[in-house]
PDB file of C-alpha atoms in Angstrom:
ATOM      1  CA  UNK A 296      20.113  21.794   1.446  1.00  0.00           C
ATOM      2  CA  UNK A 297      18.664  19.871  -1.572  1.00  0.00           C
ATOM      3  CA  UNK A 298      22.296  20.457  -3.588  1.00  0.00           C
ATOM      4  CA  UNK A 299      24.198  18.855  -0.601  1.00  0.00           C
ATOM      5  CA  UNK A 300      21.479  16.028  -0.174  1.00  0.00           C
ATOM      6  CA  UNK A 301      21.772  15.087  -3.515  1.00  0.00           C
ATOM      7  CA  UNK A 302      25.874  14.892  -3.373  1.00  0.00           C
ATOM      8  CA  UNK A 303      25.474  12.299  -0.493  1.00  0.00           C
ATOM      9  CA  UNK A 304      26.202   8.810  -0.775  1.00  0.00           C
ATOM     10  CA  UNK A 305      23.036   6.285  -0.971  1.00  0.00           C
ATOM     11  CA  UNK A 306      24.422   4.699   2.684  1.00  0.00           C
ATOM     12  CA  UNK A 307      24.971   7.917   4.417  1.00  0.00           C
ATOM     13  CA  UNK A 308      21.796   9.363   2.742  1.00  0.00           C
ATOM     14  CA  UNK A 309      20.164   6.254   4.613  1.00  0.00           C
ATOM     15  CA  UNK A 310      21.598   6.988   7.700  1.00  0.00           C
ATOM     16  CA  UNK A 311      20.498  10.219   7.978  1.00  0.00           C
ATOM     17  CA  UNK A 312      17.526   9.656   7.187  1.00  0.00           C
ATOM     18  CA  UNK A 313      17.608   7.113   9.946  1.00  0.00           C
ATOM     19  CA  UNK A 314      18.482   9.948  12.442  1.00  0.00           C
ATOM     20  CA  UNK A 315      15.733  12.094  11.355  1.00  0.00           C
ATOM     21  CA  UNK A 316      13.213   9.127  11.399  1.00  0.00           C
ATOM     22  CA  UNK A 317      14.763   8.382  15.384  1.00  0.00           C
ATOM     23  CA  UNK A 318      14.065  12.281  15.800  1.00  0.00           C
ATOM     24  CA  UNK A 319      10.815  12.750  15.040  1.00  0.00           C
ATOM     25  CA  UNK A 320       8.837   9.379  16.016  1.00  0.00           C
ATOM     26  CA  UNK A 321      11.440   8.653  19.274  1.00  0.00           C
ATOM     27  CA  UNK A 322      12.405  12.230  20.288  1.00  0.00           C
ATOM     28  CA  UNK A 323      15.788  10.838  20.641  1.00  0.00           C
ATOM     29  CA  UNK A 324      19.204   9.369  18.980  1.00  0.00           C
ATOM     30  CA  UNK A 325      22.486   8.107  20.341  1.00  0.00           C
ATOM     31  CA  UNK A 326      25.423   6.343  18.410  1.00  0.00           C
ATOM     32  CA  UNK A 327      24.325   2.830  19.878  1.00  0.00           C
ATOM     33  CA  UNK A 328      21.256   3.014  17.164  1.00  0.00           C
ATOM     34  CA  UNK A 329      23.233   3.567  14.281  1.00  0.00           C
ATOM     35  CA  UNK A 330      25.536   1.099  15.127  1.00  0.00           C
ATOM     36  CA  UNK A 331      23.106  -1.701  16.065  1.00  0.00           C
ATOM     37  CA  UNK A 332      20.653  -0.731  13.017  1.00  0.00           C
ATOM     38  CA  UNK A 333      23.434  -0.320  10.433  1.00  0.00           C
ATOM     39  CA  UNK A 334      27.057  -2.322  11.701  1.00  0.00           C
ATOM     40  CA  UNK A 335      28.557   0.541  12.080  1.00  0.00           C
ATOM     41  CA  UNK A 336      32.107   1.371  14.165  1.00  0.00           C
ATOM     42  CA  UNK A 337      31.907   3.964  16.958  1.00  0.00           C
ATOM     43  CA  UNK A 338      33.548   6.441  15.053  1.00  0.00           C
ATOM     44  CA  UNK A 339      31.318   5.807  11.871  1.00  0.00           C
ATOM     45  CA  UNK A 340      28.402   6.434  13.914  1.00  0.00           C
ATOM     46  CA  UNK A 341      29.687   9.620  15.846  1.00  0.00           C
ATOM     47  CA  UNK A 342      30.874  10.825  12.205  1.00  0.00           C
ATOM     48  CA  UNK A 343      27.096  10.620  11.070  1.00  0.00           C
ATOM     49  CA  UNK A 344      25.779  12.347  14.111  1.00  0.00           C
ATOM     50  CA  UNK A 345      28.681  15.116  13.619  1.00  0.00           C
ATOM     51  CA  UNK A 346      27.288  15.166   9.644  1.00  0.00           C
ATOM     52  CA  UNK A 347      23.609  15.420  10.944  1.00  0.00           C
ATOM     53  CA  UNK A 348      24.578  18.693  13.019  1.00  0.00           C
ATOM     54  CA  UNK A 349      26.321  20.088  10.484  1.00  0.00           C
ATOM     55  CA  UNK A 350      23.588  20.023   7.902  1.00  0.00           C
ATOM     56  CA  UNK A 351      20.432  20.631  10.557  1.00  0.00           C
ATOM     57  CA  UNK A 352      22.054  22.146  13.511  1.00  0.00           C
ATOM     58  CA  UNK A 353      18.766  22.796  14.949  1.00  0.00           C
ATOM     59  CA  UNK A 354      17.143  19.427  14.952  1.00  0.00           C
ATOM     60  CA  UNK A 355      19.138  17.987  17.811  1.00  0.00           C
ATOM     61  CA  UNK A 356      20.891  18.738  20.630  1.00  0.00           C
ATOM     62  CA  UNK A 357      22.720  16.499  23.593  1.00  0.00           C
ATOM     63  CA  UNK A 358      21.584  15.772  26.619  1.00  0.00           C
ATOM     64  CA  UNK A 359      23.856  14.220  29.438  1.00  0.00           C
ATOM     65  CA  UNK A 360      20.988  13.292  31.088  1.00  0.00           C
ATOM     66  CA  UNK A 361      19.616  10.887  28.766  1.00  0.00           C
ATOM     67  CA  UNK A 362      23.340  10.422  26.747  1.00  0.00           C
ATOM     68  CA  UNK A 363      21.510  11.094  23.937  1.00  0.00           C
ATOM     69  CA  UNK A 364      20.719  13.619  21.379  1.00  0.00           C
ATOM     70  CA  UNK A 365      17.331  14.579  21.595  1.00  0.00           C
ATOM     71  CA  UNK A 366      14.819  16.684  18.727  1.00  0.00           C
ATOM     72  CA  UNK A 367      15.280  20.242  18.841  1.00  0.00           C
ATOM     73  CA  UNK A 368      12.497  23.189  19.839  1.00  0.00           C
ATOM     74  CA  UNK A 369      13.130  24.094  16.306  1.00  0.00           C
ATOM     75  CA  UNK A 370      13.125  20.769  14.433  1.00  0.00           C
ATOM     76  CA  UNK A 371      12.239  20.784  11.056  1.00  0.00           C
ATOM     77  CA  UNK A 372      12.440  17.599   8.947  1.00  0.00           C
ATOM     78  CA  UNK A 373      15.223  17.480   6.158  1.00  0.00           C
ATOM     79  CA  UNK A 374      15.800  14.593   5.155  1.00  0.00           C
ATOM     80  CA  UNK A 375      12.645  12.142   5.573  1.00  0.00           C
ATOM     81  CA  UNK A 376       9.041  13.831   5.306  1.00  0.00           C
ATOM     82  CA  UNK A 377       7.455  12.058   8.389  1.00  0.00           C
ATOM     83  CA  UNK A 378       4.542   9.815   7.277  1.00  0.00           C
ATOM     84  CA  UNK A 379       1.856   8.855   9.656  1.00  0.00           C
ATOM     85  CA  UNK A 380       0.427   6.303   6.752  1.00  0.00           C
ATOM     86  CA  UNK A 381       3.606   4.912   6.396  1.00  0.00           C
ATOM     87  CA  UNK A 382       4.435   4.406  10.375  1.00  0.00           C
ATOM     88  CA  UNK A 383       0.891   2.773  10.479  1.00  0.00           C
ATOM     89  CA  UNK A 384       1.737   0.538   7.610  1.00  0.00           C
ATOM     90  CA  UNK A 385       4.869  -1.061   9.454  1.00  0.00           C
ATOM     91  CA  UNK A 386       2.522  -1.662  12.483  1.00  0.00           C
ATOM     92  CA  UNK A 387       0.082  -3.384  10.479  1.00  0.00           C
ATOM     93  CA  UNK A 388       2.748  -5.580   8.838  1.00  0.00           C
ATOM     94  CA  UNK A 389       4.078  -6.357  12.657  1.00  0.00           C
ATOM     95  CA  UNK A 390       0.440  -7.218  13.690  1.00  0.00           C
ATOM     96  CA  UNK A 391       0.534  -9.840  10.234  1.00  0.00           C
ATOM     97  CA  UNK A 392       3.702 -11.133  10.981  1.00  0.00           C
ATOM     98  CA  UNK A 393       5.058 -10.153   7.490  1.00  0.00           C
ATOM     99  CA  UNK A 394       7.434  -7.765   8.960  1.00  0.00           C
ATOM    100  CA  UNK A 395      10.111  -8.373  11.587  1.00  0.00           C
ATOM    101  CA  UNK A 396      10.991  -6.173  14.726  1.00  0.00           C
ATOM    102  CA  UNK A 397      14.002  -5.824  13.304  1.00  0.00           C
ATOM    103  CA  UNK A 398      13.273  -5.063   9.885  1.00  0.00           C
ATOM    104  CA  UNK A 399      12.001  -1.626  10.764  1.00  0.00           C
ATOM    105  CA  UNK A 400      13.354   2.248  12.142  1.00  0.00           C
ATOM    106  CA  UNK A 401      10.539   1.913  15.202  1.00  0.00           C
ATOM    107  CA  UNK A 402      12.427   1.428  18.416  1.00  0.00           C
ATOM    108  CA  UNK A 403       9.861   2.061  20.947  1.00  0.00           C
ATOM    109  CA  UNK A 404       6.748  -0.110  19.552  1.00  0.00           C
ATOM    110  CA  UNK A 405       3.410   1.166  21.281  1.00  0.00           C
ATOM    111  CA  UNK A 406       1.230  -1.572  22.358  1.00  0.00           C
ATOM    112  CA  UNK A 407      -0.350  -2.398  18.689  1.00  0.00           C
ATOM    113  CA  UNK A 408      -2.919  -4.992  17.289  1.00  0.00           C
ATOM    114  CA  UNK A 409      -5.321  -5.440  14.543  1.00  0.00           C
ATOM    115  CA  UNK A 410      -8.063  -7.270  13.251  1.00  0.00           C
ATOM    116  CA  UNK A 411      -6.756 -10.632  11.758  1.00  0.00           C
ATOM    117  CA  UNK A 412      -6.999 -11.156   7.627  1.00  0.00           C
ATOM    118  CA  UNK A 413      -6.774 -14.237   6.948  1.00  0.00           C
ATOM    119  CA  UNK A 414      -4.213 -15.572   5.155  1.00  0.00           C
ATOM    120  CA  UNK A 415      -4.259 -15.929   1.506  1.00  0.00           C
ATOM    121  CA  UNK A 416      -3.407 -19.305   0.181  1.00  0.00           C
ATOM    122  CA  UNK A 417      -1.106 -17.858  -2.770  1.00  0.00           C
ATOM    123  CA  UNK A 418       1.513 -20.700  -4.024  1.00  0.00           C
ATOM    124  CA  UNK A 419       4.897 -18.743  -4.467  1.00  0.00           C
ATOM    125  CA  UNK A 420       5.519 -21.268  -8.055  1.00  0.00           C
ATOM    126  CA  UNK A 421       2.152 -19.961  -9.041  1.00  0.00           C
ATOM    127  CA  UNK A 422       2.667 -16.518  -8.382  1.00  0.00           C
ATOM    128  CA  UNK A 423       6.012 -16.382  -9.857  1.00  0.00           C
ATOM    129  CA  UNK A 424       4.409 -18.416 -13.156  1.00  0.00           C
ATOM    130  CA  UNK A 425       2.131 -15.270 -13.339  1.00  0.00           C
ATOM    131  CA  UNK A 426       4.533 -12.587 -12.679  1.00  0.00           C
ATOM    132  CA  UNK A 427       6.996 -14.349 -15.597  1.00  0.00           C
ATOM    133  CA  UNK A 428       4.072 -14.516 -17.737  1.00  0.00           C
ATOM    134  CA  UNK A 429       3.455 -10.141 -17.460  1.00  0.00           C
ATOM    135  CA  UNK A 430       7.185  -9.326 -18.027  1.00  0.00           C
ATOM    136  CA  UNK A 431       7.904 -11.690 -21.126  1.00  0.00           C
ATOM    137  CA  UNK A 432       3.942 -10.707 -22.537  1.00  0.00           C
ATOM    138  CA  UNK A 433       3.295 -14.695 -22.472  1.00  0.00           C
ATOM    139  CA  UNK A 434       0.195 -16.439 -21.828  1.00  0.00           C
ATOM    140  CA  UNK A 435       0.043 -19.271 -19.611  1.00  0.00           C
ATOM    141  CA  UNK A 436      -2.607 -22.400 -19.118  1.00  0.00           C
ATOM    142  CA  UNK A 437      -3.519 -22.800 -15.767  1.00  0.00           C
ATOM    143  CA  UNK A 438      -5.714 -24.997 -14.179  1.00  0.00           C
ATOM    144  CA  UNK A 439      -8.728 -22.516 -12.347  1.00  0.00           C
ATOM    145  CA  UNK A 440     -11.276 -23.177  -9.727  1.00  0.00           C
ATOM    146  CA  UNK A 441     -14.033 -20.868 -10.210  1.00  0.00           C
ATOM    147  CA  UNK A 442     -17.022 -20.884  -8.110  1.00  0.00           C
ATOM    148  CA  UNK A 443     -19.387 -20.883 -11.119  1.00  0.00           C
ATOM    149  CA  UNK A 444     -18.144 -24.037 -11.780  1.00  0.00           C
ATOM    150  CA  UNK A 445     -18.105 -27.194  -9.797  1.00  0.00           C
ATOM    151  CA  UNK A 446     -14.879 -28.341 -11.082  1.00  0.00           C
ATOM    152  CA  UNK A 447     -11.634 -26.588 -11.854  1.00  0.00           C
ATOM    153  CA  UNK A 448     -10.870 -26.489 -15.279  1.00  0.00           C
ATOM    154  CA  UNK A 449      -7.741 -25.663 -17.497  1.00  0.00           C
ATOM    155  CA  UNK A 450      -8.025 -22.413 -19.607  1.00  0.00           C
ATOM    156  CA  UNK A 451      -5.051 -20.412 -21.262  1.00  0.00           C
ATOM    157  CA  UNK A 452      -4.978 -16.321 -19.535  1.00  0.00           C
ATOM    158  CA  UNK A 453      -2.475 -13.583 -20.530  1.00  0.00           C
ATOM    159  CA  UNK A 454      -1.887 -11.881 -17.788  1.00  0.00           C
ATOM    160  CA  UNK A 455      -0.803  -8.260 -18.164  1.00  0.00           C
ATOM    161  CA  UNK A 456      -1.267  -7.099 -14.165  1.00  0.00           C
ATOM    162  CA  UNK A 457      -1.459  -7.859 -10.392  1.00  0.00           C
ATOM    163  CA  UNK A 458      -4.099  -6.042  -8.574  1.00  0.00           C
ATOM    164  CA  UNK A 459      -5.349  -6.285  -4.492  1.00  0.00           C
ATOM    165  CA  UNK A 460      -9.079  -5.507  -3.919  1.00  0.00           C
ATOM    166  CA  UNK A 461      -8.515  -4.772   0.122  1.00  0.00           C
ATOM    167  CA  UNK A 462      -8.243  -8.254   1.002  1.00  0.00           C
ATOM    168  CA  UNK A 463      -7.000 -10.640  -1.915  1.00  0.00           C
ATOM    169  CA  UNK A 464      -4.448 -10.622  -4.588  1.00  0.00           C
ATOM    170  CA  UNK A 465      -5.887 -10.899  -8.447  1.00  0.00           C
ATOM    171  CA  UNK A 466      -4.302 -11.149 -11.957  1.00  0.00           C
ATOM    172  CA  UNK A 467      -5.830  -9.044 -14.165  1.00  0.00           C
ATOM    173  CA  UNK A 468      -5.690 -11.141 -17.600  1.00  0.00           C
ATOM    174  CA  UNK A 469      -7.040 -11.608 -21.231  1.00  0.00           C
ATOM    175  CA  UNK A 470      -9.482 -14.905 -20.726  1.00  0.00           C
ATOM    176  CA  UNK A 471      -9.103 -16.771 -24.191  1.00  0.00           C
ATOM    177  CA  UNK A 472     -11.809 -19.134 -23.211  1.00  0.00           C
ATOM    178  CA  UNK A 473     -14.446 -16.244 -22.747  1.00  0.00           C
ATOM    179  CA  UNK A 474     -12.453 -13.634 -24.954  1.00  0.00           C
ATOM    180  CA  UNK A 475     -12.497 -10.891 -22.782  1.00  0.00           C
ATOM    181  CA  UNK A 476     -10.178  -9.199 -19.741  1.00  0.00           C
ATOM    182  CA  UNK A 477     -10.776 -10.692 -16.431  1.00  0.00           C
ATOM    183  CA  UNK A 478     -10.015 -10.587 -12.665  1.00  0.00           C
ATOM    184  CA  UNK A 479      -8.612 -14.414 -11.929  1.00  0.00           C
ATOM    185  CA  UNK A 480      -7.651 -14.854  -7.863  1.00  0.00           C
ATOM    186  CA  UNK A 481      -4.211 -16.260  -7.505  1.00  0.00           C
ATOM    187  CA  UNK A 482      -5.296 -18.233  -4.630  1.00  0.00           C
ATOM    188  CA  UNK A 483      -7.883 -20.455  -6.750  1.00  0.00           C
ATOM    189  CA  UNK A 484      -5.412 -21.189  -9.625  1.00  0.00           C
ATOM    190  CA  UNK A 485      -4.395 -24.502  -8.387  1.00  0.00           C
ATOM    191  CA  UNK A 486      -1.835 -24.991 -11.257  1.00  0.00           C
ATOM    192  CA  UNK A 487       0.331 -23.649 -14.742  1.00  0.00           C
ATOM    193  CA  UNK A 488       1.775 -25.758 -17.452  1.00  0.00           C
ATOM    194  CA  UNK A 489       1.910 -24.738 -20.869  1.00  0.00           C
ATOM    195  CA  UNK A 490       3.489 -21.169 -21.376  1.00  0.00           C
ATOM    196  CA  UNK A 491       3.648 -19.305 -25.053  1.00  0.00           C
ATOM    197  CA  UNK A 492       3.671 -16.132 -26.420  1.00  0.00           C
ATOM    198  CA  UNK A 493       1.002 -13.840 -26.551  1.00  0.00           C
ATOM    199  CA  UNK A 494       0.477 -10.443 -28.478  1.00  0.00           C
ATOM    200  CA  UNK A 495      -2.095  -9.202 -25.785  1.00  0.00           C
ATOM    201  CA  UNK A 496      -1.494  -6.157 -24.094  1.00  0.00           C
ATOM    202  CA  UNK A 497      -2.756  -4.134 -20.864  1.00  0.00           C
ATOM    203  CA  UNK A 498      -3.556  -1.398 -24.212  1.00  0.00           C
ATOM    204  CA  UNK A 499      -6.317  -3.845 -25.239  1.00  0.00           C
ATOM    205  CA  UNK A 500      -7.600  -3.623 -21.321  1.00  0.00           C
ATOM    206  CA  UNK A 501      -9.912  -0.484 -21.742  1.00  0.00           C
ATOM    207  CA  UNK A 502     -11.397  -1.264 -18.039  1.00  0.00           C
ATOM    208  CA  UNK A 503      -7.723  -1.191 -17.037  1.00  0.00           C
ATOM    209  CA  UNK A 504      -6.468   1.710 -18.973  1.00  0.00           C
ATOM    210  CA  UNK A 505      -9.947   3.975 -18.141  1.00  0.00           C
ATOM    211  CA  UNK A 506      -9.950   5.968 -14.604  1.00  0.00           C
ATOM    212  CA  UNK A 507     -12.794   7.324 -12.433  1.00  0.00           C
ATOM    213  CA  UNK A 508     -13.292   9.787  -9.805  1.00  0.00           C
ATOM    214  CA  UNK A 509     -15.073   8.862  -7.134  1.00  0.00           C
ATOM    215  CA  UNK A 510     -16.138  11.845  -5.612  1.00  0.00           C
ATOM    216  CA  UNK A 511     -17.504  11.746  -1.696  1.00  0.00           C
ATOM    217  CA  UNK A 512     -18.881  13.438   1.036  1.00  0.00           C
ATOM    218  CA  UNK A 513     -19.883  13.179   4.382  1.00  0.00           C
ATOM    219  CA  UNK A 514     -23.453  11.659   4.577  1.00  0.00           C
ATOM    220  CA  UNK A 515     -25.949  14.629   4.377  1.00  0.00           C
ATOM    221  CA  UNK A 516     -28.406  13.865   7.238  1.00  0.00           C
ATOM    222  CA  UNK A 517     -25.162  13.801   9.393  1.00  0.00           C
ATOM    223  CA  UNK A 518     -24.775  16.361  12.187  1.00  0.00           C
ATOM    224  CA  UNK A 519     -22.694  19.537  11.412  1.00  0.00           C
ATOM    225  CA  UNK A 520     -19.915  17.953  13.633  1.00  0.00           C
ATOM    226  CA  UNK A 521     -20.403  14.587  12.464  1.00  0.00           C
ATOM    227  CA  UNK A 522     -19.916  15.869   9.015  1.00  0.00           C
ATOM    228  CA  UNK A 523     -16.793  17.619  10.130  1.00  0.00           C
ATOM    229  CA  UNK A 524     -14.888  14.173  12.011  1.00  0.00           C
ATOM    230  CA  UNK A 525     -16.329  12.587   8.769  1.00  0.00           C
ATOM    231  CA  UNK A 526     -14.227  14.868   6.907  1.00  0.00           C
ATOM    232  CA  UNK A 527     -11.356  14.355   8.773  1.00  0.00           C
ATOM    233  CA  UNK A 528     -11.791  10.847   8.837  1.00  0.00           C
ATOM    234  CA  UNK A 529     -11.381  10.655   5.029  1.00  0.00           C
ATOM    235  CA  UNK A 530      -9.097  14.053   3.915  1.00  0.00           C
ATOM    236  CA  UNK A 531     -11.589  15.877   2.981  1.00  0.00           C
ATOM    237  CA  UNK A 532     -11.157  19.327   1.394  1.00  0.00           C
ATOM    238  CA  UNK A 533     -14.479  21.297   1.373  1.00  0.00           C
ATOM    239  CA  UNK A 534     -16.537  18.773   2.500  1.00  0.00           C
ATOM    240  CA  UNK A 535     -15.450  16.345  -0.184  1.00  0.00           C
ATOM    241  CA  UNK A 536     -12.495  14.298  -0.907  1.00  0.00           C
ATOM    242  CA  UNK A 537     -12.158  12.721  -4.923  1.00  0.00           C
ATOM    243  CA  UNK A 538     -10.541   8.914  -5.425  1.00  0.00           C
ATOM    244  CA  UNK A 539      -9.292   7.780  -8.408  1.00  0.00           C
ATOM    245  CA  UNK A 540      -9.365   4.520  -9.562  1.00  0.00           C
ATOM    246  CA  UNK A 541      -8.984   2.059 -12.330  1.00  0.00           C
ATOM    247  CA  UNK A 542     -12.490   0.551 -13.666  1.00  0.00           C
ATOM    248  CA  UNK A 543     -11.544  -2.600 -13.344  1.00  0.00           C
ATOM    249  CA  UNK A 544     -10.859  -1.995  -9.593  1.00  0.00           C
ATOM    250  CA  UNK A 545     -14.414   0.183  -9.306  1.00  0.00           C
ATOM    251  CA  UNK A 546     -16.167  -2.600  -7.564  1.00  0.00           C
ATOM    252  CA  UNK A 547     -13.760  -3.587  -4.924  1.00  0.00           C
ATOM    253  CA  UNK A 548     -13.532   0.187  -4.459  1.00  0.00           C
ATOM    254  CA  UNK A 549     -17.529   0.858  -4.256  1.00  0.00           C
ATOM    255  CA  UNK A 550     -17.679  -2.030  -2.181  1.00  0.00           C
ATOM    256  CA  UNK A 551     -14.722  -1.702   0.373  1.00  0.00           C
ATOM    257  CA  UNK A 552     -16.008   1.662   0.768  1.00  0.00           C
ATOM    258  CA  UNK A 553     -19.254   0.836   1.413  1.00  0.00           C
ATOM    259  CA  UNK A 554     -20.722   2.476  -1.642  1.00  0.00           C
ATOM    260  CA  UNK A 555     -21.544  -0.459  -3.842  1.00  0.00           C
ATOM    261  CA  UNK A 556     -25.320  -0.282  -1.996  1.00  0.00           C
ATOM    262  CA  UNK A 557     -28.094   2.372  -1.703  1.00  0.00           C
ATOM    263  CA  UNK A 558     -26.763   4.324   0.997  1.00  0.00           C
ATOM    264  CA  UNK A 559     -30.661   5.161   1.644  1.00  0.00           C
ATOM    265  CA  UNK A 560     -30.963   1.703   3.159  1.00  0.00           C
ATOM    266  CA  UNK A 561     -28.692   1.697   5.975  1.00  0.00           C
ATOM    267  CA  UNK A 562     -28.319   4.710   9.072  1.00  0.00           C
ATOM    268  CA  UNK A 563     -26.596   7.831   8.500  1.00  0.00           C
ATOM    269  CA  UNK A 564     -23.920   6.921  11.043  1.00  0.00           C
ATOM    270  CA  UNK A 565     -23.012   3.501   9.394  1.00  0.00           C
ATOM    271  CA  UNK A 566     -22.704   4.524   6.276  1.00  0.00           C
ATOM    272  CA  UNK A 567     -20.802   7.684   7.052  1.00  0.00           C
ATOM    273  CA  UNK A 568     -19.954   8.778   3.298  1.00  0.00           C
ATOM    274  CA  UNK A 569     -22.031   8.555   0.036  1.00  0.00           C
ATOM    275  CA  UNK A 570     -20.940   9.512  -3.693  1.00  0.00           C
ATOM    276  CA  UNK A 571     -21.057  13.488  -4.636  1.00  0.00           C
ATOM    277  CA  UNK A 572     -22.889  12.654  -7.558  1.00  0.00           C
ATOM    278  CA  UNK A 573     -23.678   9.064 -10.091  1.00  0.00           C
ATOM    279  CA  UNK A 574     -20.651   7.396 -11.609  1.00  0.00           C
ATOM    280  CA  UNK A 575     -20.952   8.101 -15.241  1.00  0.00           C
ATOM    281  CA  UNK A 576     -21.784   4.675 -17.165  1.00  0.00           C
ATOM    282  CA  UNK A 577     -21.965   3.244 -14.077  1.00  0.00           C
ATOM    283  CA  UNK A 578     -24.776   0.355 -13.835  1.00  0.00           C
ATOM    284  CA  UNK A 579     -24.900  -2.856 -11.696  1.00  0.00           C
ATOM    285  CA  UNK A 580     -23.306  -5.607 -13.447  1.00  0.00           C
ATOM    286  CA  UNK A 581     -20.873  -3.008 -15.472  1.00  0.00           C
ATOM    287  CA  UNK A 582     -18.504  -3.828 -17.921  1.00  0.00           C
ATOM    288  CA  UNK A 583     -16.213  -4.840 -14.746  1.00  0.00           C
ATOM    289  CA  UNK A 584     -15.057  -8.502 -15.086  1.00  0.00           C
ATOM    290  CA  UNK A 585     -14.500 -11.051 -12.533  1.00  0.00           C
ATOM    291  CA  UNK A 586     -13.709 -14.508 -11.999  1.00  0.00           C
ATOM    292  CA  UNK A 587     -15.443 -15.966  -8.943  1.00  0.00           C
TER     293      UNK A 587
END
């Protein structure tokens, strides 16, 4: 199956995968799909249901009743490993509005919502300044707003990488004015100008470049069964589940996580998880940078 997957063509490859993804989350498929998700002809759609059948007879069969094929007793995903994180993700993006109905495979939405975000105030001019600035190694001046200051101020930052904390986009960038690597928020830099080169690398970054394992469990004074949906919960093997993550993203990590605390000072059932053991080098106020 992988030999004959590999020999298909990147838009049939797509369609089947399209069938499979109809399969599995719709328990259903008919020709009308393909050709309303794709532009397809009638007989370029029935000629990718025939090629379906051919390669996994047993994931489908017809039924008059519904004029439709539906998923097979003996399904068995071939070409598109279903992905619960993934399906959840579109939903999300639906719920945001960054994502269109019709952008995505789902044709049956379930009744969805989530908790708003608010919207980050981003300028598309800045970002792209920023991104420019990573893939030609330049550094940039750009006029900041930091909340350690009263007023913005104009500073030159060679940016290297974009990071997200949970909730809000950074740059991760060399700060000339302070001489060391830094977290700036694209939303407070209100401006960029002046653009040269820069020999600063994300190799200089050792926050960046460094990785630690959070290791976590399920809070210890947590009922047996507690401890168990805890597990769950987080994909836990064992009773413990291990995260890694750059340094320089450690404290949005500790914090989204509700770890950047002493787990001590809140209930058992709030604080759900705690670390398997201290962060090595760890202290408050770390070498971690950031840029209010």
């Amino acid at each position: 199956m992988e030999s004959g997957k590999s020999e298909l063509r990147w838009g049939v490859a797509q369609r089947l995968e399209f069938i499979e993804f109809r399969l599995f989350w719709e328990g259903h498929v008919n020709r009308s799909d393909l050709m309303e998700q794709f532009g397809l002809s009638v007989n370029q759609a029935s000629a990718d249901l025939n090629r379906y059948i051919g390669l996994a007879p047993d994931n489908m069969v017809y039924d008059k009743s519904e004029r439709a094929y539906v998923r097979g007793p003996d399904y068995s995903a071939q070409f598109l490993k279903p992905d619960a994180s993934r399906y959840l993700a579109q939903l999300r993006s639906l719920a945001d509005g960054i994502m269109d109905s019709d952008d995505t495979w789902i044709a049956e939405l379930p009744s969805y919502d989530a908790a708003p975000t608010p919207a980050r105030g981003v300028n598309p001019v800045t970002l792209r300044s920023v991104v420019g600035a990573i893939r030609r190694s330049e550094a940039i001046e750009v006029k900041y707003q930091s909340l350690s200051r009263p007023e913005p101020s104009w500073r030159w930052i060679a940016p290297h990488a974009i990071g997200f904390d949970g909730f809000r986009w950074h740059t991760r960038a060399f700060c000339r004015t302070d001489e060391v690597f830094k977290d700036f928020l694209l939303s407070r830099i209100i401006s960029a100008r002046s653009v040269e080169a820069s020999e600063v690398t994300d190799a200089a970054d050792a926050d960046w470049q460094e990785h630690v394992t959070l290791e976590i469990c399920p809070h210890p004074k947590l009922s047996e069964d507690q401890k168990k949906v805890i597990a769950l919960d987080y994909g836990m093997r064992d009773g413990t589940a291990k995260i890694k993550v750059r340094r320089a993203l450690l404290y949005y990590a500790l914090k989204r996580l509700g770890l950047d605390s002493n787990a001590a000072a809140r209930p058992p059932q709030e604080q759900q998880i705690v670390l398997v053991s201290p962060i090595a080098g760890l202290a408050p106020g770390s070498s971690i940078e950031r840029e209010g």
